[in-house]
């Protein structure tokens, strides 16, 4: 007699790890792979007060980096804090030092220049959600995602770049960044570098940002006027992480064939994943029902999710396929094409 | 560390631990207990306040230190000179509250929502309030309350904050 | 839309709530708002293991944490005779702090008292507990085998807590065996949690008179006072319980929790006020859960759909202690209402309860003492029977409803239903939802392979516990009380033994008094929750306030009216027999121009009372003659997405019959809220434990509360069938939506999937479960093809 709602028996057993999975772990700590059958790893208390830490406030990027370089792995950047602070309240993250960058005015921007949408480190989710250009078809992928990240209040504090740096396997912005082929601007001791998103996302909660370094912003190529996208997210309720999600962005040639496609999945592996096979099979083709089916199959194959309270492996893989097909259908429809 | 926070137009200079959350700072240091704490995971929205006039934020997911030099609006600051804000009147008229615990957060999220969207549809309101939980009302009357307030605030003679 | 009685003077009026001004201005008085000089904070250390021996508890590091004042463990409490406290059901006790071993994950193990909240948490973190894990019993079926004995402290060495049954066992078995049609189905009402937004908490201190001042989130303050007196030995006059504004209760704030006892002990030993406010995690993992009933439902019927017999056998998971807050004689609550709205000639219900390594509880979440479970069982059962018979679900129900001319109706399980017109209530629902048009639409959609469902729940529940003959909590009979005092200027105050947690008593009781006495409800103050001033009552839960406390208010008001009549006679200069109460005034019989108002009488009661005793007040303790039986007809229309398993609730109509309605606006609000909770239980809520006893839903990230976006737009209405025995004809309604709605949702989804041959899916109807059921059913069909 099944006691819980788990389906294929691989439900994560450690409840605190379930919370831990969605919270920034701090670089020395890594989420153990697979489920553990032991009880909680440490004393359970009525937490919600973080452990003590030192607080530093930066006013410039230089100042922030100086602090980070001084304290190395002991320090964390505080931007939106909507992932970090919950982790600290549960004492799963215990940075000795917090460097608050919310006062670094030069990192507060959302602007289009040199062919990219540049989003600064402390630009809020809601800045995208409410941008005057967000209704433009070329930004439809961003329109969709900016309405389903966390919830409408958290979005007024949470940052796009923060989400990328947090790199939750079920994150939304990382998935969109893959589909739109974004770049993250990282600065450290050795200077400033631009890291393509595929290289930036390293593992669950781990990115190319090293100790003593900081992401300054993200750059999304400005799509042309024959581009549309769609973000399809299945969540149990607003504020939940994705049970499964798909981000697609397609550009058409003048003759109606697909020039390029970006297809990515959330909650389908250690990080958000690019469905390379789908992107490749879409290129050069005319949208059709068969094409969608093929892309859907490719997504199903690419998806390697973990079972949890949101769903079984089987279900999540199935959804990956369904959502890529629905996303593509909607993107094409936005471009005036029936598939 | 010393911080200077303006709450409902009043300056508070206090010495706090960096780990003091804004919600507890408001409740215990400023003795403004209208902002409530209902969960551990930034899920419920009982703690919502408005930062710098326009942004609704969950005060349990923000350190008091971050509010240093900023302005906070709590539920106690909504009424002006004894006159209820249109949202407060709306909640009262439309039976948009029962136990009252989620109400301050709802009021302030709605406040920020109306600043950004003065004429929201029912769908807009339901979406805009989806970061705030209520166990008592089933949301129907809360939507009506916000609709009433939007209509009141939209009138030329209505006082707008 | 609603068919309501025309409003009277005050009853039936959609009066705006009098309590709202303080809440909308953030000036509510909740327990955590309280602060006293020198106050300490309490943080509890909790077990990481579901079942383990405690080898040692080392508090030395905790005592070194700056700000920590004291740490106590179960051993300390045991030495003070406070190691265990009796549960409200009375036949078990639970540990305050763990003694010898822990029995569920997150069980309380030690209490840390400190100067600040943060220091208390730092201190709790520093307490070192050494555990030796024991084998875990994670479900009641394993528990039943008694392979692992969980409670060696109990006299009977078994995990089996009790066997309870009611009805005619043999008669039912015979009738079932000879029934041409039978269905049998295992239904599980999953473990849930009421999760009010305000967690539980208290502030305790001993004042200069040596009295315990205990501010606490309690739905039953007087019972707390008596229970604490019995447990601690402090004389009851030296205990003052104050339950202030409560941010929701839903049954979560009925039990006495270990944190409360620890706070009191701390306040006593340290001599300073102690505040304990639990976190959401603590609330979800250790306070009173709800449901967890595995029910085998069997219904017998004739070939043309007349029910012949009902048998329900339940396996109940009570967790580590039997803390289900049931009346003493009802270990399975009012489960006997399981015959529902139907005329079963014979029935038999039985419940076997077991201990497991989970949090204790069972009675909560607007369950009316297990009526939610019973109602779910019968309403799902009837739908399964309809499916088996190939009959329309509405037709089957109508065929078996207790006819309206048979009330008061003695059910096969011993209840006397007071009143109802089930056919009428259902007809209103069918008309509102547009049933025939929906059936047409469904047929068309089915032809295209679309999954659309229509689901019903025509429930009858029993509330208003209850008559002293049957109902007591810890021996205290379940009456309730009211004390009303009218002031010289015609204003007044009413105090009751009830305790609102958002139900609007400050408004509804004023309306009742105003109605009975022809006064202005705006100047009738209502006070509840202070045991020094309120008359003794059993509190507010299981929808008992209107049926019991409300009745007490009416009767007290009528006592006042009787005395007022004497004064009126004096003022009108006639004999008492010549005065009547007409049109909310005292009038000389036959002389309509000679009247005097209650306001004038009130003034006279203090200034011109002649030989009559001065003043104008009365108290009444009401022992209800019966339960009341609110009922309803709910209809849900759903569309299921076969690719994602998502169910969209397109429409939901709730027609309730709670008898006379005091404030329609408040009743609608209660229904909206309860439907939302039922919706949550049906689709997304569950407290799960894995096979190792780990609690998987410890926070609002995984124990899900629907937001405004997911929650459907509720449509409500009512019919009015007054209760013949209630002085106002009112029945109560708070729990009805939770009782009635889960089955409506599940019935709708199963109806949607029925063309595929799906018969049942347990709640919550997650996307994965629904998708899987569709996929498996289609695969099965393909195989058979």
Coordinates of N, CA and C in Angstrom, one line a residue, chain C residues 61-148:
Chain C
X61 N 27.0 23.3 25.5 CA 27.4 24.3 24.5 C 26.3 25.3 24.4
X62 N 25.0 24.8 24.5 CA 23.9 25.8 24.3 C 23.9 26.8 25.5
X63 N 24.3 26.4 26.6 CA 24.3 27.3 27.8 C 25.3 28.4 27.6
X64 N 26.3 28.1 26.8 CA 27.4 29.1 26.6 C 27.0 30.1 25.6
X65 N 26.0 29.9 24.8 CA 25.6 30.8 23.8 C 25.1 32.1 24.4
X66 N 25.7 33.3 24.0 CA 25.3 34.5 24.7 C 23.8 34.8 24.6
X67 N 23.2 35.1 25.7 CA 21.8 35.4 25.7 C 20.9 34.2 26.2
X68 N 21.5 33.0 26.2 CA 20.7 31.8 26.6 C 20.6 31.8 28.1
X69 N 19.4 31.7 28.6 CA 19.2 31.7 30.0 C 18.9 30.4 30.7
X70 N 18.3 29.4 29.9 CA 18.0 28.1 30.5 C 17.7 27.2 29.3
X71 N 18.0 25.9 29.6 CA 17.6 24.8 28.7 C 17.0 23.7 29.5
X72 N 15.8 23.3 29.1 CA 15.2 22.1 29.8 C 14.9 21.0 28.9
X73 N 14.9 19.8 29.4 CA 14.6 18.6 28.6 C 13.5 17.8 29.3
X74 N 13.1 16.7 28.6 CA 12.0 15.9 29.1 C 12.3 15.4 30.6
X75 N 13.5 15.1 30.9 CA 13.9 14.6 32.2 C 13.5 15.7 33.3
X76 N 13.8 16.9 33.0 CA 13.5 18.0 33.9 C 12.0 18.1 34.1
X77 N 11.2 18.0 33.0 CA 9.8 18.1 33.1 C 9.2 16.9 33.9
X78 N 9.8 15.7 33.6 CA 9.3 14.5 34.3 C 9.5 14.7 35.8
X79 N 10.6 15.2 36.2 CA 10.9 15.4 37.7 C 9.9 16.3 38.3
X80 N 9.3 17.3 37.5 CA 8.3 18.2 38.0 C 6.9 17.7 37.8
X81 N 6.8 16.4 37.3 CA 5.5 15.8 37.1 C 4.8 16.3 35.9
X82 N 5.6 16.9 35.0 CA 5.0 17.5 33.8 C 5.5 16.8 32.5
X83 N 6.0 15.6 32.7 CA 6.6 15.0 31.5 C 5.6 14.7 30.4
X84 N 4.4 14.4 30.8 CA 3.3 14.0 29.9 C 2.1 14.9 30.1
X85 N 1.4 15.1 29.0 CA 0.1 15.8 29.2 C -1.0 14.9 28.5
X86 N -2.2 15.0 29.1 CA -3.3 14.2 28.6 C -3.7 14.8 27.3
X87 N -4.1 13.9 26.3 CA -4.6 14.4 25.1 C -6.1 14.7 25.2
X88 N -6.6 15.5 24.4 CA -8.0 15.9 24.5 C -9.0 14.8 24.4
X89 N -8.6 13.7 23.7 CA -9.4 12.6 23.6 C -9.5 11.9 25.0
X90 N -8.4 12.0 25.7 CA -8.5 11.6 27.1 C -8.0 10.2 27.4
X91 N -7.9 9.3 26.4 CA -7.4 8.0 26.6 C -6.0 7.8 26.3
X92 N -5.3 8.8 26.0 CA -3.8 8.7 25.8 C -3.2 10.0 26.4
X93 N -1.9 10.0 26.4 CA -1.2 11.1 26.8 C 0.0 11.3 25.8
X94 N 0.5 12.5 25.8 CA 1.7 12.7 24.9 C 2.8 13.3 25.7
X95 N 4.0 13.0 25.2 CA 5.2 13.6 25.9 C 5.2 15.1 25.6
X96 N 5.6 15.9 26.6 CA 5.8 17.3 26.3 C 7.1 17.5 25.6
X97 N 8.2 17.1 26.3 CA 9.5 17.0 25.7 C 9.9 15.5 25.7
X98 N 10.5 15.0 24.7 CA 10.8 13.6 24.6 C 11.4 13.0 25.8
X99 N 10.9 11.8 26.2 CA 11.5 11.1 27.4 C 11.9 9.7 26.9
X100 N 13.2 9.5 26.9 CA 13.7 8.1 26.6 C 13.8 7.9 25.1
X101 N 12.8 8.3 24.4 CA 12.9 8.2 22.9 C 12.0 9.2 22.2
X102 N 12.2 9.3 20.9 CA 11.4 10.1 20.0 C 10.6 9.3 19.1
X103 N 9.4 9.8 18.8 CA 8.4 8.9 18.1 C 8.0 9.5 16.8
X104 N 8.4 10.7 16.5 CA 8.2 11.3 15.1 C 9.2 12.3 14.8
X105 N 9.5 12.5 13.5 CA 10.4 13.5 13.1 C 9.9 14.8 13.4
X106 N 10.7 15.7 14.0 CA 10.3 17.0 14.4 C 9.7 17.1 15.8
X107 N 9.7 15.9 16.5 CA 9.1 15.9 17.8 C 10.0 16.8 18.7
X108 N 9.3 17.4 19.7 CA 10.0 18.3 20.6 C 11.0 17.6 21.6
X109 N 12.2 18.0 21.7 CA 13.2 17.3 22.5 C 13.8 18.2 23.6
X110 N 13.9 19.5 23.4 CA 14.5 20.3 24.4 C 14.0 21.7 24.2
X111 N 14.0 22.5 25.3 CA 13.5 23.9 25.2 C 14.5 24.9 25.6
X112 N 14.8 25.8 24.8 CA 15.9 26.8 25.0 C 15.3 28.2 25.2
X113 N 15.6 28.8 26.3 CA 15.1 30.1 26.7 C 16.2 31.1 26.6
X114 N 15.9 32.2 25.8 CA 17.0 33.2 25.6 C 16.4 34.6 25.5
X115 N 17.4 35.6 25.6 CA 17.0 37.0 25.6 C 16.4 37.5 24.3
X116 N 16.9 36.9 23.2 CA 16.3 37.3 21.9 C 15.9 36.1 21.1
X117 N 15.1 36.3 20.1 CA 14.7 35.3 19.2 C 15.9 34.6 18.6
X118 N 16.9 35.4 18.1 CA 18.1 34.9 17.4 C 18.9 34.1 18.4
X119 N 19.1 34.5 19.6 CA 19.9 33.8 20.6 C 19.2 32.5 20.9
X120 N 17.9 32.5 21.0 CA 17.2 31.2 21.3 C 17.5 30.2 20.2
X121 N 17.4 30.6 18.9 CA 17.7 29.7 17.8 C 19.2 29.3 17.8
X122 N 20.1 30.2 18.1 CA 21.5 29.9 18.2 C 21.7 28.8 19.3
X123 N 21.0 29.0 20.4 CA 21.1 28.1 21.5 C 20.6 26.7 21.1
X124 N 19.4 26.7 20.5 CA 18.8 25.4 20.1 C 19.7 24.7 19.1
X125 N 20.4 25.4 18.3 CA 21.3 24.8 17.3 C 22.4 24.1 18.0
X126 N 22.8 24.7 19.2 CA 24.0 24.2 19.9 C 23.7 23.0 20.8
X127 N 22.4 22.7 21.0 CA 22.1 21.5 21.8 C 22.5 20.2 21.1
X128 N 23.2 19.4 21.7 CA 23.7 18.1 21.1 C 22.8 17.0 21.6
X129 N 22.2 16.3 20.6 CA 21.4 15.1 21.0 C 22.0 13.9 20.3
X130 N 22.2 12.8 21.1 CA 22.7 11.6 20.5 C 21.6 10.6 20.4
X131 N 21.3 10.2 19.2 CA 20.2 9.3 19.0 C 20.7 7.9 18.6
X132 N 19.9 6.9 19.0 CA 20.2 5.5 18.4 C 18.9 5.2 17.7
X133 N 18.9 5.2 16.3 CA 17.7 5.0 15.5 C 17.1 3.6 15.8
X134 N 15.8 3.6 15.8 CA 15.0 2.4 15.9 C 14.2 2.2 14.6
X135 N 13.7 1.0 14.4 CA 13.0 0.7 13.1 C 11.7 1.6 13.1
X136 N 11.4 2.0 11.9 CA 10.4 3.0 11.7 C 9.1 2.3 11.2
X137 N 8.0 2.8 11.8 CA 6.7 2.3 11.3 C 6.0 3.5 10.6
X138 N 5.9 3.4 9.3 CA 5.6 4.6 8.5 C 4.1 4.5 8.0
X139 N 3.4 3.4 8.3 CA 2.0 3.4 7.8 C 1.2 2.5 8.7
X140 N -0.1 2.7 8.8 CA -0.9 2.0 9.7 C -1.0 0.5 9.4
X141 N -0.8 0.0 8.2 CA -0.9 -1.4 7.9 C 0.3 -2.2 8.4
X142 N 1.4 -1.5 8.3 CA 2.6 -2.1 8.9 C 2.5 -2.1 10.5
X143 N 2.0 -1.0 11.0 CA 1.8 -0.8 12.4 C 0.9 -2.0 13.0
X144 N -0.1 -2.3 12.2 CA -1.1 -3.3 12.6 C -0.4 -4.7 12.9
X145 N 0.7 -5.0 12.3 CA 1.4 -6.3 12.5 C 2.0 -6.3 13.9
X146 N 2.2 -5.2 14.5 CA 2.8 -5.1 15.8 C 4.2 -5.6 15.8
X147 N 4.9 -5.7 14.7 CA 6.3 -6.2 14.6 C 7.2 -5.2 15.4
X148 N 6.9 -3.9 15.3 CA 7.6 -3.0 16.1 C 6.6 -2.3 17.0

